[in-house]
mmCIF file of C-alpha atoms and ligand atoms in Angstrom:
data_model
loop_
_atom_site.group_PDB
_atom_site.id
_atom_site.type_symbol
_atom_site.label_atom_id
_atom_site.label_comp_id
_atom_site.label_asym_id
_atom_site.label_seq_id
_atom_site.Cartn_x
_atom_site.Cartn_y
_atom_site.Cartn_z
ATOM 1 C CA MET Q 98 -188.693 53.876 78.806
ATOM 2 C CA LYS Q 99 -189.757 55.390 82.326
ATOM 3 C CA LYS Q 100 -194.085 55.129 82.422
ATOM 4 C CA LYS Q 101 -195.557 58.408 83.071
ATOM 5 C CA LYS Q 102 -197.655 59.018 85.761
ATOM 6 C CA PHE Q 103 -200.437 61.126 86.198
ATOM 7 C CA ALA Q 104 -202.341 62.956 88.682
ATOM 8 C CA VAL Q 105 -205.709 64.781 88.858
ATOM 9 C CA ILE Q 106 -205.642 67.311 91.514
ATOM 10 C CA GLY Q 107 -208.750 68.095 92.887
ATOM 11 C CA GLY Q 108 -211.930 65.703 93.962
ATOM 12 C CA GLY Q 109 -215.406 67.724 92.687
ATOM 13 C CA TRP Q 110 -217.063 66.183 89.316
ATOM 14 C CA SER Q 111 -214.751 67.401 86.877
ATOM 15 C CA GLY Q 112 -211.070 65.272 88.537
ATOM 16 C CA LEU Q 113 -213.482 63.119 89.104
ATOM 17 C CA TYR Q 114 -214.068 61.985 85.591
ATOM 18 C CA ALA Q 115 -210.738 63.180 84.818
ATOM 19 C CA LEU Q 116 -209.568 60.555 86.597
ATOM 20 C CA LYS Q 117 -211.931 57.883 84.848
ATOM 21 C CA TYR Q 118 -211.228 59.149 81.518
ATOM 22 C CA LEU Q 119 -207.039 58.802 81.844
ATOM 23 C CA LEU Q 120 -207.948 55.749 83.832
ATOM 24 C CA GLU Q 121 -209.634 53.978 81.047
ATOM 25 C CA GLU Q 122 -206.677 55.168 78.640
ATOM 26 C CA ASN Q 123 -204.190 52.982 81.026
ATOM 27 C CA LEU Q 124 -202.590 55.544 81.908
ATOM 28 C CA ASP Q 125 -201.164 55.678 85.648
ATOM 29 C CA THR Q 126 -203.017 58.304 87.163
ATOM 30 C CA GLN Q 127 -203.871 59.452 91.201
ATOM 31 C CA LEU Q 128 -206.535 61.547 92.600
ATOM 32 C CA TYR Q 129 -205.401 63.668 95.102
ATOM 33 C CA GLU Q 130 -207.643 65.567 97.364
ATOM 34 C CA ARG Q 131 -206.856 67.853 99.969
ATOM 35 C CA GLU Q 132 -210.322 67.613 102.169
ATOM 36 C CA SER Q 133 -211.367 64.019 103.622
ATOM 37 C CA ASN Q 134 -214.776 64.299 100.960
ATOM 38 C CA LEU Q 135 -214.889 63.736 97.602
ATOM 39 C CA GLY Q 136 -217.374 66.483 96.205
ATOM 40 C CA GLY Q 137 -216.375 69.776 95.957
ATOM 41 C CA VAL Q 138 -218.305 72.438 96.189
ATOM 42 C CA TRP Q 139 -221.607 69.910 96.560
ATOM 43 C CA PHE Q 140 -219.968 68.909 100.068
ATOM 44 C CA TYR Q 141 -221.284 71.221 102.046
ATOM 45 C CA LYS Q 142 -220.060 72.671 105.177
ATOM 46 C CA GLU Q 143 -220.575 75.095 108.131
ATOM 47 C CA THR Q 144 -217.270 77.539 106.296
ATOM 48 C CA PRO Q 145 -218.059 79.219 103.473
ATOM 49 C CA GLY Q 146 -216.586 77.583 99.890
ATOM 50 C CA GLY Q 147 -219.005 74.903 98.905
ATOM 51 C CA VAL Q 148 -222.907 74.862 98.485
ATOM 52 C CA TYR Q 149 -225.629 76.264 101.212
ATOM 53 C CA GLN Q 150 -227.640 74.195 103.016
ATOM 54 C CA SER Q 151 -230.950 74.490 101.150
ATOM 55 C CA THR Q 152 -228.949 74.414 97.483
ATOM 56 C CA HIS Q 153 -230.749 72.307 94.444
ATOM 57 C CA THR Q 154 -228.646 72.006 91.486
ATOM 58 C CA THR Q 155 -229.943 74.480 88.342
ATOM 59 C CA SER Q 156 -229.611 71.625 85.442
ATOM 60 C CA SER Q 157 -232.740 68.913 85.972
ATOM 61 C CA LYS Q 158 -230.928 65.487 87.285
ATOM 62 C CA THR Q 159 -231.425 64.252 83.186
ATOM 63 C CA TYR Q 160 -228.680 66.677 81.921
ATOM 64 C CA LEU Q 161 -226.515 65.749 85.382
ATOM 65 C CA HIS Q 162 -225.627 61.933 85.894
ATOM 66 C CA ALA Q 163 -222.508 60.200 83.927
ATOM 67 C CA SER Q 164 -223.616 58.496 80.426
ATOM 68 C CA ASP Q 165 -222.821 55.401 82.363
ATOM 69 C CA PHE Q 166 -224.338 55.499 85.675
ATOM 70 C CA PRO Q 167 -227.848 57.305 85.889
ATOM 71 C CA LEU Q 168 -228.874 59.227 88.753
ATOM 72 C CA PRO Q 169 -231.253 56.739 90.528
ATOM 73 C CA ASP Q 170 -234.888 56.681 89.749
ATOM 74 C CA ASP Q 171 -236.604 58.973 92.534
ATOM 75 C CA THR Q 172 -233.835 61.191 92.811
ATOM 76 C CA PRO Q 173 -236.258 64.461 92.015
ATOM 77 C CA HIS Q 174 -236.193 66.063 88.806
ATOM 78 C CA PHE Q 175 -233.504 69.195 90.995
ATOM 79 C CA PRO Q 176 -231.650 66.660 93.277
ATOM 80 C CA LYS Q 177 -230.674 68.661 96.648
ATOM 81 C CA HIS Q 178 -226.862 68.950 97.151
ATOM 82 C CA ASP Q 179 -226.580 65.632 99.239
ATOM 83 C CA GLN Q 180 -228.126 64.035 96.352
ATOM 84 C CA ILE Q 181 -225.398 64.592 93.842
ATOM 85 C CA LEU Q 182 -222.820 63.996 97.123
ATOM 86 C CA ALA Q 183 -223.727 60.404 97.028
ATOM 87 C CA TYR Q 184 -224.044 59.630 94.004
ATOM 88 C CA LEU Q 185 -220.876 61.424 93.128
ATOM 89 C CA ASN Q 186 -219.510 59.111 96.079
ATOM 90 C CA SER Q 187 -221.182 55.763 94.779
ATOM 91 C CA TYR Q 188 -220.030 56.573 91.035
ATOM 92 C CA ARG Q 189 -216.412 56.090 92.724
ATOM 93 C CA ASP Q 190 -217.596 53.672 94.884
ATOM 94 C CA LYS Q 191 -218.606 50.977 92.134
ATOM 95 C CA ASP Q 192 -215.745 51.064 89.877
ATOM 96 C CA LEU Q 193 -212.487 49.495 91.730
ATOM 97 C CA ARG Q 194 -209.873 51.611 90.267
ATOM 98 C CA LEU Q 195 -211.469 54.660 90.629
ATOM 99 C CA PHE Q 196 -211.915 53.622 94.262
ATOM 100 C CA PHE Q 197 -208.478 52.747 95.061
ATOM 101 C CA ASN Q 198 -207.317 55.638 92.505
ATOM 102 C CA THR Q 199 -207.968 58.055 95.127
ATOM 103 C CA PHE Q 200 -205.658 59.496 97.417
ATOM 104 C CA PHE Q 201 -207.405 62.291 100.815
ATOM 105 C CA SER Q 202 -205.175 64.660 102.464
ATOM 106 C CA THR Q 203 -206.232 62.503 105.303
ATOM 107 C CA SER Q 204 -204.809 59.201 103.621
ATOM 108 C CA THR Q 205 -202.714 57.392 106.341
ATOM 109 C CA ILE Q 206 -199.025 57.546 104.472
ATOM 110 C CA ILE Q 207 -197.326 59.805 107.457
ATOM 111 C CA TYR Q 208 -199.306 57.464 110.178
ATOM 112 C CA GLY Q 209 -198.327 54.324 109.047
ATOM 113 C CA ASN Q 210 -195.359 53.551 111.447
ATOM 114 C CA LEU Q 211 -194.446 52.155 114.630
ATOM 115 C CA THR Q 212 -190.799 51.751 115.254
ATOM 116 C CA CYS Q 213 -188.828 51.672 118.581
ATOM 117 C CA GLN Q 214 -189.088 54.928 119.410
ATOM 118 C CA THR Q 215 -192.611 55.717 118.801
ATOM 119 C CA TRP Q 216 -194.050 53.328 122.189
ATOM 120 C CA LYS Q 217 -193.470 56.971 124.810
ATOM 121 C CA ASN Q 218 -196.287 58.225 122.507
ATOM 122 C CA PHE Q 219 -198.845 56.308 123.973
ATOM 123 C CA SER Q 220 -199.561 56.641 127.686
ATOM 124 C CA TYR Q 221 -201.009 53.505 127.675
ATOM 125 C CA ILE Q 222 -198.065 51.277 127.973
ATOM 126 C CA ASN Q 223 -197.156 49.774 130.272
ATOM 127 C CA VAL Q 224 -193.106 49.745 130.276
ATOM 128 C CA THR Q 225 -192.357 46.741 132.377
ATOM 129 C CA LYS Q 226 -194.329 44.840 130.567
ATOM 130 C CA TYR Q 227 -193.322 46.593 127.257
ATOM 131 C CA GLN Q 228 -189.367 45.188 128.240
ATOM 132 C CA GLU Q 229 -190.108 41.645 128.977
ATOM 133 C CA CYS Q 230 -191.871 41.706 125.812
ATOM 134 C CA LEU Q 231 -188.865 42.475 124.187
ATOM 135 C CA SER Q 232 -187.010 39.464 126.058
ATOM 136 C CA TRP Q 233 -189.311 37.009 124.603
ATOM 137 C CA GLY Q 234 -188.432 34.749 121.571
ATOM 138 C CA SER Q 235 -190.735 32.700 119.437
ATOM 139 C CA ASN Q 236 -193.229 30.082 121.070
ATOM 140 C CA GLY Q 237 -192.705 26.938 118.680
ATOM 141 C CA GLY Q 238 -195.304 24.999 120.666
ATOM 142 C CA PHE Q 239 -197.532 26.234 117.869
ATOM 143 C CA TRP Q 240 -195.996 23.455 115.684
ATOM 144 C CA ALA Q 241 -198.302 20.695 118.024
ATOM 145 C CA VAL Q 242 -201.258 22.332 117.471
ATOM 146 C CA GLU Q 243 -200.664 25.056 113.858
ATOM 147 C CA GLY Q 244 -204.795 23.666 113.167
ATOM 148 C CA LEU Q 245 -205.817 26.222 115.719
ATOM 149 C CA ARG Q 246 -205.274 28.945 113.049
ATOM 150 C CA HIS Q 247 -208.387 26.861 111.744
ATOM 151 C CA THR Q 248 -211.163 26.018 114.391
ATOM 152 C CA ALA Q 249 -209.559 28.015 117.055
ATOM 153 C CA HIS Q 250 -212.878 30.704 116.770
ATOM 154 C CA LYS Q 251 -215.604 27.275 115.436
ATOM 155 C CA ASN Q 252 -218.485 28.654 117.642
ATOM 156 C CA LEU Q 253 -217.751 32.693 115.715
ATOM 157 C CA LEU Q 254 -217.670 32.292 112.508
ATOM 158 C CA ASN Q 255 -220.482 30.635 110.513
ATOM 159 C CA SER Q 256 -221.717 31.267 106.672
ATOM 160 C CA THR Q 257 -222.843 34.261 106.821
ATOM 161 C CA SER Q 258 -219.283 36.151 108.446
ATOM 162 C CA LEU Q 259 -216.897 37.657 106.214
ATOM 163 C CA ILE Q 260 -212.890 36.991 106.266
ATOM 164 C CA ILE Q 261 -210.189 38.885 104.612
ATOM 165 C CA GLU Q 262 -207.210 36.651 103.982
ATOM 166 C CA VAL Q 263 -204.136 38.607 103.565
ATOM 167 C CA GLY Q 264 -201.862 36.107 101.805
ATOM 168 C CA GLY Q 265 -203.807 33.800 99.695
ATOM 169 C CA ASN Q 266 -200.026 31.717 98.988
ATOM 170 C CA ARG Q 267 -201.940 28.090 97.910
ATOM 171 C CA GLY Q 268 -205.073 28.498 99.297
ATOM 172 C CA HIS Q 269 -204.628 25.957 101.947
ATOM 173 C CA ASP Q 270 -206.011 28.390 105.002
ATOM 174 C CA THR Q 271 -208.704 29.328 102.083
ATOM 175 C CA VAL Q 272 -210.028 25.378 101.848
ATOM 176 C CA LYS Q 273 -209.985 25.229 105.626
ATOM 177 C CA PHE Q 274 -212.187 28.502 106.496
ATOM 178 C CA ILE Q 275 -214.402 27.020 103.156
ATOM 179 C CA GLU Q 276 -214.576 23.301 104.659
ATOM 180 C CA LEU Q 277 -215.175 24.533 108.395
ATOM 181 C CA TYR Q 278 -217.750 27.396 107.500
ATOM 182 C CA ASN Q 279 -218.182 28.410 104.379
ATOM 183 C CA ALA Q 280 -217.876 32.120 105.301
ATOM 184 C CA SER Q 281 -217.776 34.822 102.664
ATOM 185 C CA ILE Q 282 -213.765 34.991 101.645
ATOM 186 C CA ILE Q 283 -211.823 38.640 100.192
ATOM 187 C CA SER Q 284 -208.001 37.327 99.431
ATOM 188 C CA TYR Q 285 -205.719 39.259 98.360
ATOM 189 C CA GLU Q 286 -202.515 37.431 96.480
ATOM 190 C CA PRO Q 287 -199.433 39.849 95.113
ATOM 191 C CA LEU Q 288 -198.364 36.772 92.843
ATOM 192 C CA VAL Q 289 -199.530 37.080 89.847
ATOM 193 C CA PRO Q 290 -198.842 33.213 88.565
ATOM 194 C CA MET Q 291 -200.143 32.038 91.858
ATOM 195 C CA TRP Q 292 -203.349 34.644 92.512
ATOM 196 C CA LYS Q 293 -204.108 32.676 88.647
ATOM 197 C CA ASP Q 294 -203.811 29.086 90.168
ATOM 198 C CA LEU Q 295 -206.263 30.922 92.975
ATOM 199 C CA THR Q 296 -208.800 32.066 91.197
ATOM 200 C CA LYS Q 297 -208.542 28.591 88.987
ATOM 201 C CA GLN Q 298 -208.776 26.284 91.694
ATOM 202 C CA PHE Q 299 -211.982 29.052 93.607
ATOM 203 C CA LYS Q 300 -213.426 29.279 90.408
ATOM 204 C CA SER Q 301 -216.510 27.661 91.163
ATOM 205 C CA ASN Q 302 -217.285 29.216 94.565
ATOM 206 C CA PRO Q 303 -219.313 32.161 93.984
ATOM 207 C CA LYS Q 304 -218.185 32.786 98.277
ATOM 208 C CA ILE Q 305 -214.253 33.131 97.011
ATOM 209 C CA GLU Q 306 -212.635 36.636 95.608
ATOM 210 C CA ILE Q 307 -209.387 36.524 94.611
ATOM 211 C CA HIS Q 308 -207.674 39.614 94.367
ATOM 212 C CA PRO Q 309 -203.809 39.383 92.929
ATOM 213 C CA TYR Q 310 -202.892 42.985 95.605
ATOM 214 C CA GLY Q 311 -201.075 42.840 98.339
ATOM 215 C CA LEU Q 312 -202.040 44.753 101.125
ATOM 216 C CA GLY Q 313 -199.378 47.287 102.855
ATOM 217 C CA ASN Q 314 -199.703 51.048 104.571
ATOM 218 C CA HIS Q 315 -199.214 52.698 101.521
ATOM 219 C CA ALA Q 316 -200.297 52.211 97.936
ATOM 220 C CA ARG Q 317 -196.962 51.167 96.099
ATOM 221 C CA SER Q 318 -195.301 48.508 93.121
ATOM 222 C CA LEU Q 319 -192.261 46.610 93.766
ATOM 223 C CA LEU Q 320 -190.464 43.982 92.361
ATOM 224 C CA ILE Q 321 -190.423 41.539 94.543
ATOM 225 C CA GLU Q 322 -188.088 37.574 94.316
ATOM 226 C CA PRO Q 323 -190.134 34.572 95.569
ATOM 227 C CA HIS Q 324 -187.991 32.030 98.073
ATOM 228 C CA ASP Q 325 -188.447 28.937 99.079
ATOM 229 C CA PHE Q 326 -191.397 26.398 99.355
ATOM 230 C CA GLY Q 327 -191.046 26.359 95.233
ATOM 231 C CA ASN Q 328 -191.522 30.258 95.150
ATOM 232 C CA ALA Q 329 -194.124 30.372 97.060
ATOM 233 C CA GLY Q 330 -193.229 32.817 99.826
ATOM 234 C CA THR Q 331 -192.458 36.461 99.505
ATOM 235 C CA SER Q 332 -191.737 39.228 101.466
ATOM 236 C CA ILE Q 333 -191.947 42.965 100.772
ATOM 237 C CA PHE Q 334 -188.467 42.747 103.380
ATOM 238 C CA ARG Q 335 -186.806 40.084 101.707
ATOM 239 C CA LYS Q 336 -183.922 42.082 99.756
ATOM 240 C CA LEU Q 337 -184.046 41.183 95.823
ATOM 241 C CA GLY Q 338 -181.109 38.718 94.949
ATOM 242 C CA ALA Q 339 -179.155 38.412 92.459
ATOM 243 C CA LYS Q 340 -179.784 40.961 89.350
ATOM 244 C CA ASN Q 341 -182.322 40.617 86.413
ATOM 245 C CA SER Q 342 -183.121 37.291 87.901
ATOM 246 C CA SER Q 343 -185.632 35.587 86.670
ATOM 247 C CA THR Q 344 -187.731 34.647 88.900
ATOM 248 C CA ILE Q 345 -187.790 38.944 90.447
ATOM 249 C CA GLN Q 346 -191.784 39.344 89.318
ATOM 250 C CA LYS Q 347 -193.460 42.497 90.099
ATOM 251 C CA ILE Q 348 -196.386 43.451 92.135
ATOM 252 C CA GLN Q 349 -199.137 45.934 93.022
ATOM 253 C CA LEU Q 350 -199.918 47.186 96.787
ATOM 254 C CA LEU Q 351 -202.657 48.684 98.623
ATOM 255 C CA ASP Q 352 -203.378 50.579 101.168
ATOM 256 C CA ILE Q 353 -205.032 48.650 103.780
ATOM 257 C CA ILE Q 354 -206.531 52.310 104.541
ATOM 258 C CA GLN Q 355 -208.524 52.792 101.609
ATOM 259 C CA VAL Q 356 -209.530 49.074 101.485
ATOM 260 C CA ILE Q 357 -210.797 48.631 104.657
ATOM 261 C CA ARG Q 358 -212.272 51.622 104.042
ATOM 262 C CA HIS Q 359 -214.084 50.137 101.008
ATOM 263 C CA ILE Q 360 -214.942 46.555 102.353
ATOM 264 C CA ARG Q 361 -216.722 48.011 105.104
ATOM 265 C CA LYS Q 362 -219.106 50.138 103.088
ATOM 266 C CA THR Q 363 -219.422 48.333 100.237
ATOM 267 C CA ARG Q 364 -219.637 44.524 102.317
ATOM 268 C CA THR Q 365 -220.803 44.979 105.677
ATOM 269 C CA LYS Q 366 -224.084 45.175 108.101
ATOM 270 C CA ASN Q 367 -223.448 47.240 110.955
ATOM 271 C CA GLY Q 368 -218.789 48.204 108.999
ATOM 272 C CA ILE Q 369 -217.682 44.899 111.384
ATOM 273 C CA ILE Q 370 -215.269 42.423 109.560
ATOM 274 C CA ASP Q 371 -215.574 39.091 111.338
ATOM 275 C CA MET Q 372 -212.126 38.325 110.633
ATOM 276 C CA ILE Q 373 -208.748 39.243 108.590
ATOM 277 C CA SER Q 374 -206.377 36.992 108.791
ATOM 278 C CA ILE Q 375 -202.289 37.584 108.403
ATOM 279 C CA ASN Q 376 -199.833 35.688 106.903
ATOM 280 C CA CYS Q 377 -198.003 37.407 104.903
ATOM 281 C CA GLU Q 378 -194.050 37.515 105.424
ATOM 282 C CA GLY Q 379 -193.618 40.644 107.386
ATOM 283 C CA CYS Q 380 -196.247 42.731 106.589
ATOM 284 C CA GLU Q 381 -198.221 42.317 109.234
ATOM 285 C CA PHE Q 382 -195.695 45.010 110.028
ATOM 286 C CA GLU Q 383 -197.564 47.809 108.088
ATOM 287 C CA ILE Q 384 -200.927 46.657 108.215
ATOM 288 C CA LEU Q 385 -201.336 45.761 112.044
ATOM 289 C CA PRO Q 386 -199.736 49.787 112.820
ATOM 290 C CA ALA Q 387 -201.821 51.498 110.325
ATOM 291 C CA LEU Q 388 -204.916 49.864 111.068
ATOM 292 C CA ILE Q 389 -203.675 50.164 115.223
ATOM 293 C CA LEU Q 390 -203.266 54.620 114.472
ATOM 294 C CA ASN Q 391 -205.577 54.897 112.197
ATOM 295 C CA GLN Q 392 -208.169 53.292 114.711
ATOM 296 C CA MET Q 393 -209.143 51.083 112.471
ATOM 297 C CA ILE Q 394 -207.966 47.654 114.152
ATOM 298 C CA GLN Q 395 -212.066 47.784 116.340
ATOM 299 C CA TYR Q 396 -213.531 47.053 113.012
ATOM 300 C CA PHE Q 397 -212.583 43.718 113.133
ATOM 301 C CA ARG Q 398 -214.149 40.918 115.418
ATOM 302 C CA ILE Q 399 -211.131 38.367 115.171
ATOM 303 C CA ILE Q 400 -207.995 39.279 114.518
ATOM 304 C CA GLN Q 401 -205.717 36.682 113.513
ATOM 305 C CA PHE Q 402 -201.729 37.037 111.949
ATOM 306 C CA ALA Q 403 -198.803 35.235 111.756
ATOM 307 C CA THR Q 404 -195.186 36.947 112.656
ATOM 308 C CA HIS Q 405 -192.444 37.449 110.472
ATOM 309 C CA THR Q 406 -189.852 38.881 112.924
ATOM 310 C CA GLY Q 407 -186.338 38.313 110.696
ATOM 311 C CA LEU Q 408 -186.716 39.483 107.845
ATOM 312 C CA VAL Q 409 -187.864 43.329 109.657
ATOM 313 C CA SER Q 410 -185.632 45.788 111.348
ATOM 314 C CA GLU Q 411 -186.566 46.578 114.195
ATOM 315 C CA SER Q 412 -189.532 43.604 114.588
ATOM 316 C CA SER Q 413 -189.139 43.243 118.567
ATOM 317 C CA CYS Q 414 -190.201 47.265 119.073
ATOM 318 C CA ILE Q 415 -193.199 46.678 116.692
ATOM 319 C CA TYR Q 416 -194.364 43.563 117.971
ATOM 320 C CA CYS Q 417 -194.730 44.401 121.314
ATOM 321 C CA GLN Q 418 -196.347 48.100 120.622
ATOM 322 C CA ILE Q 419 -198.791 45.666 118.830
ATOM 323 C CA GLU Q 420 -200.111 43.784 121.268
ATOM 324 C CA GLN Q 421 -199.996 46.340 123.964
ATOM 325 C CA ALA Q 422 -202.381 47.978 121.597
ATOM 326 C CA LEU Q 423 -204.622 45.151 120.515
ATOM 327 C CA GLU Q 424 -205.194 44.299 124.385
ATOM 328 C CA ARG Q 425 -207.421 47.596 124.075
ATOM 329 C CA THR Q 426 -209.783 46.478 121.694
ATOM 330 C CA HIS Q 427 -209.066 42.313 121.752
ATOM 331 C CA LYS Q 428 -209.171 39.666 124.199
ATOM 332 C CA ILE Q 429 -207.141 36.721 123.477
ATOM 333 C CA LEU Q 430 -208.411 33.726 121.526
ATOM 334 C CA TYR Q 431 -204.568 31.664 121.710
ATOM 335 C CA HIS Q 432 -200.953 33.292 121.586
ATOM 336 C CA TYR Q 433 -198.304 31.086 120.434
ATOM 337 C CA ARG Q 434 -196.234 34.225 120.412
ATOM 338 C CA LYS Q 435 -194.138 35.889 117.714
ATOM 339 C CA LEU Q 436 -195.548 33.110 115.874
ATOM 340 C CA TRP Q 437 -199.264 32.842 115.046
ATOM 341 C CA GLU Q 438 -201.541 34.148 117.256
ATOM 342 C CA GLY Q 439 -205.973 34.877 117.408
ATOM 343 C CA TRP Q 440 -207.475 38.157 118.765
ATOM 344 C CA VAL Q 441 -210.936 38.312 119.794
ATOM 345 C CA LEU Q 442 -212.969 41.956 120.027
ATOM 346 C CA LYS Q 443 -213.826 42.495 123.735
ATOM 347 C CA THR Q 444 -217.471 44.574 122.679
ATOM 348 C CA THR Q 445 -219.104 43.789 118.903
ATOM 349 C CA THR Q 446 -219.993 48.302 118.999
ATOM 350 C CA ALA Q 447 -221.484 48.268 115.259
ATOM 351 C CA ASN Q 448 -220.497 51.700 113.319
HETATM 352 C C1 FAD Y 254 -224.878 76.767 94.514
HETATM 353 C C2 FAD Y 254 -224.003 75.560 93.137
HETATM 354 C C3 FAD Y 254 -224.969 75.465 92.459
HETATM 355 C C4 FAD Y 254 -224.430 74.611 91.297
HETATM 356 N N1 FAD Y 254 -225.019 74.143 90.200
HETATM 357 C C5 FAD Y 254 -225.428 73.147 89.126
HETATM 358 C C6 FAD Y 254 -225.695 72.688 88.729
HETATM 359 O O1 FAD Y 254 -226.976 73.217 88.730
HETATM 360 N N2 FAD Y 254 -225.527 72.197 87.739
HETATM 361 C C7 FAD Y 254 -223.967 72.349 86.976
HETATM 362 O O2 FAD Y 254 -223.761 71.494 86.102
HETATM 363 N N3 FAD Y 254 -223.034 72.938 87.516
HETATM 364 C C8 FAD Y 254 -223.803 73.562 88.568
HETATM 365 N N4 FAD Y 254 -223.172 73.967 89.884
HETATM 366 C C9 FAD Y 254 -221.477 74.564 88.978
HETATM 367 C C10 FAD Y 254 -220.792 73.408 89.836
HETATM 368 O O3 FAD Y 254 -219.429 74.302 90.551
HETATM 369 C C11 FAD Y 254 -219.979 72.400 88.863
HETATM 370 O O4 FAD Y 254 -221.329 71.532 88.940
HETATM 371 C C12 FAD Y 254 -219.238 71.205 89.454
HETATM 372 O O5 FAD Y 254 -219.673 70.866 90.336
HETATM 373 C C13 FAD Y 254 -218.143 72.209 89.965
HETATM 374 O O6 FAD Y 254 -216.904 70.752 90.113
HETATM 375 P P1 FAD Y 254 -214.978 71.196 89.900
HETATM 376 O O7 FAD Y 254 -214.625 69.723 90.111
HETATM 377 O O8 FAD Y 254 -214.683 71.342 88.842
HETATM 378 O O9 FAD Y 254 -215.257 72.193 91.161
HETATM 379 P P2 FAD Y 254 -214.889 71.790 91.852
HETATM 380 O O10 FAD Y 254 -216.446 71.465 92.543
HETATM 381 O O11 FAD Y 254 -214.883 73.329 93.026
HETATM 382 O O12 FAD Y 254 -213.986 70.249 92.939
HETATM 383 C C14 FAD Y 254 -212.567 71.307 93.429
HETATM 384 C C15 FAD Y 254 -211.776 70.410 94.332
HETATM 385 O O13 FAD Y 254 -210.355 70.396 94.329
HETATM 386 C C16 FAD Y 254 -210.279 70.591 95.510
HETATM 387 N N5 FAD Y 254 -208.780 71.150 95.563
HETATM 388 C C17 FAD Y 254 -208.504 73.009 95.379
HETATM 389 N N6 FAD Y 254 -207.211 73.042 95.633
HETATM 390 C C18 FAD Y 254 -206.807 71.835 95.746
HETATM 391 C C19 FAD Y 254 -205.445 71.529 96.329
HETATM 392 N N7 FAD Y 254 -204.229 72.209 95.999
HETATM 393 N N8 FAD Y 254 -204.805 69.734 96.426
HETATM 394 C C20 FAD Y 254 -206.328 68.946 96.713
HETATM 395 N N9 FAD Y 254 -207.383 69.197 96.267
HETATM 396 C C21 FAD Y 254 -207.912 70.849 96.302
HETATM 397 C C22 FAD Y 254 -211.040 71.387 96.806
HETATM 398 O O14 FAD Y 254 -211.377 70.649 97.847
HETATM 399 C C23 FAD Y 254 -212.402 70.758 95.228
HETATM 400 O O15 FAD Y 254 -212.904 69.198 96.217
HETATM 401 C C24 FAD Y 254 -223.453 75.261 90.671
HETATM 402 C C25 FAD Y 254 -221.921 74.809 92.118
HETATM 403 C C26 FAD Y 254 -222.401 75.896 92.994
HETATM 404 C C27 FAD Y 254 -221.400 76.746 93.744
#
């Protein structure tokens, strides 16, 4: 039987708790909120419809909080509206399942794509450069200096750095980043057997977190068929081969924008993530455009990525737009076009 899906409409107090209890029953549920923020009436805005600027609750804090999450000790007996709003937001943020299943009208789904047509919308695109780029082949010189993707940033990363890895694979890059920088690493690997291996491999290192998800420009689950490299190669863009193949697996993708918002909020002091390292057989063509179009690309001090042109239609057009968009915020650290490249933020403005 097809598994049922549930939607909660509205991210006020009631909606948030409804989402929590439905997820607790393991029901596949997502919450949709028309505003850009949780909180319902507690989300103060100039326009009528919510609390006044001076509103305090009429119920005492003893009765207001959820049984599994008390209000902070220093909250006054009758909290002000912004304290309730902060409480509701932290209630969601503390639970990843609540976080990842909440969607706002400002979510990224419609804004996450570049195509061969979109470059015309961007005044910063230099047409001559763009056309030149379309004719580039991939620069195979990279393979002589493959280790660059580990060492190119050696003066920029250290043990206080935070690295996000998209495509944990067999942990080869994770090992190198730990060896060289002893940085904190959040790694995403959607193939569950490989995620299990990685979890085992790095279980004694508290600085490494491995999550059984891929990242895309919107959240979804899909079927995927591992191929070369002893079934360690996957792409969300590769067509499935024989039906009912025993190697086909279901994977879960998270919305990159939601994930990055969460990491910036909970894991960084100034909103800047030290590095994102992307090696995911094509998902770079979803997540880089999503970060660029949602103006979040400038939150990464270093961006490095592998390009897999063969798997994605229109990949050259998208790649060439990514290049010019990156030039606005970052400068090149190393550049083996259409294979591997690294970029570093021009200015580290905090946010
Ligand atoms: C001034 C004031 C003081 C209050 N004080 C207290 C108090 O002290 N104690 C107490 O228990 N209660 C108090 N309340 C009652 C308060 O309404 C509830 O506590 C609670 O916040 C209601 O939550 P809710 O989720 O039901 O509704 P709301 O907070 O109204 O949330 C509804 C949400 O649904 C969203 N939405 C609506 N339509 C759509 C749509 N079509 N698609 C997507 N999203 C949609 C809205 O944007 C909103 O975020 C007070 C209310 C007010 C106005």
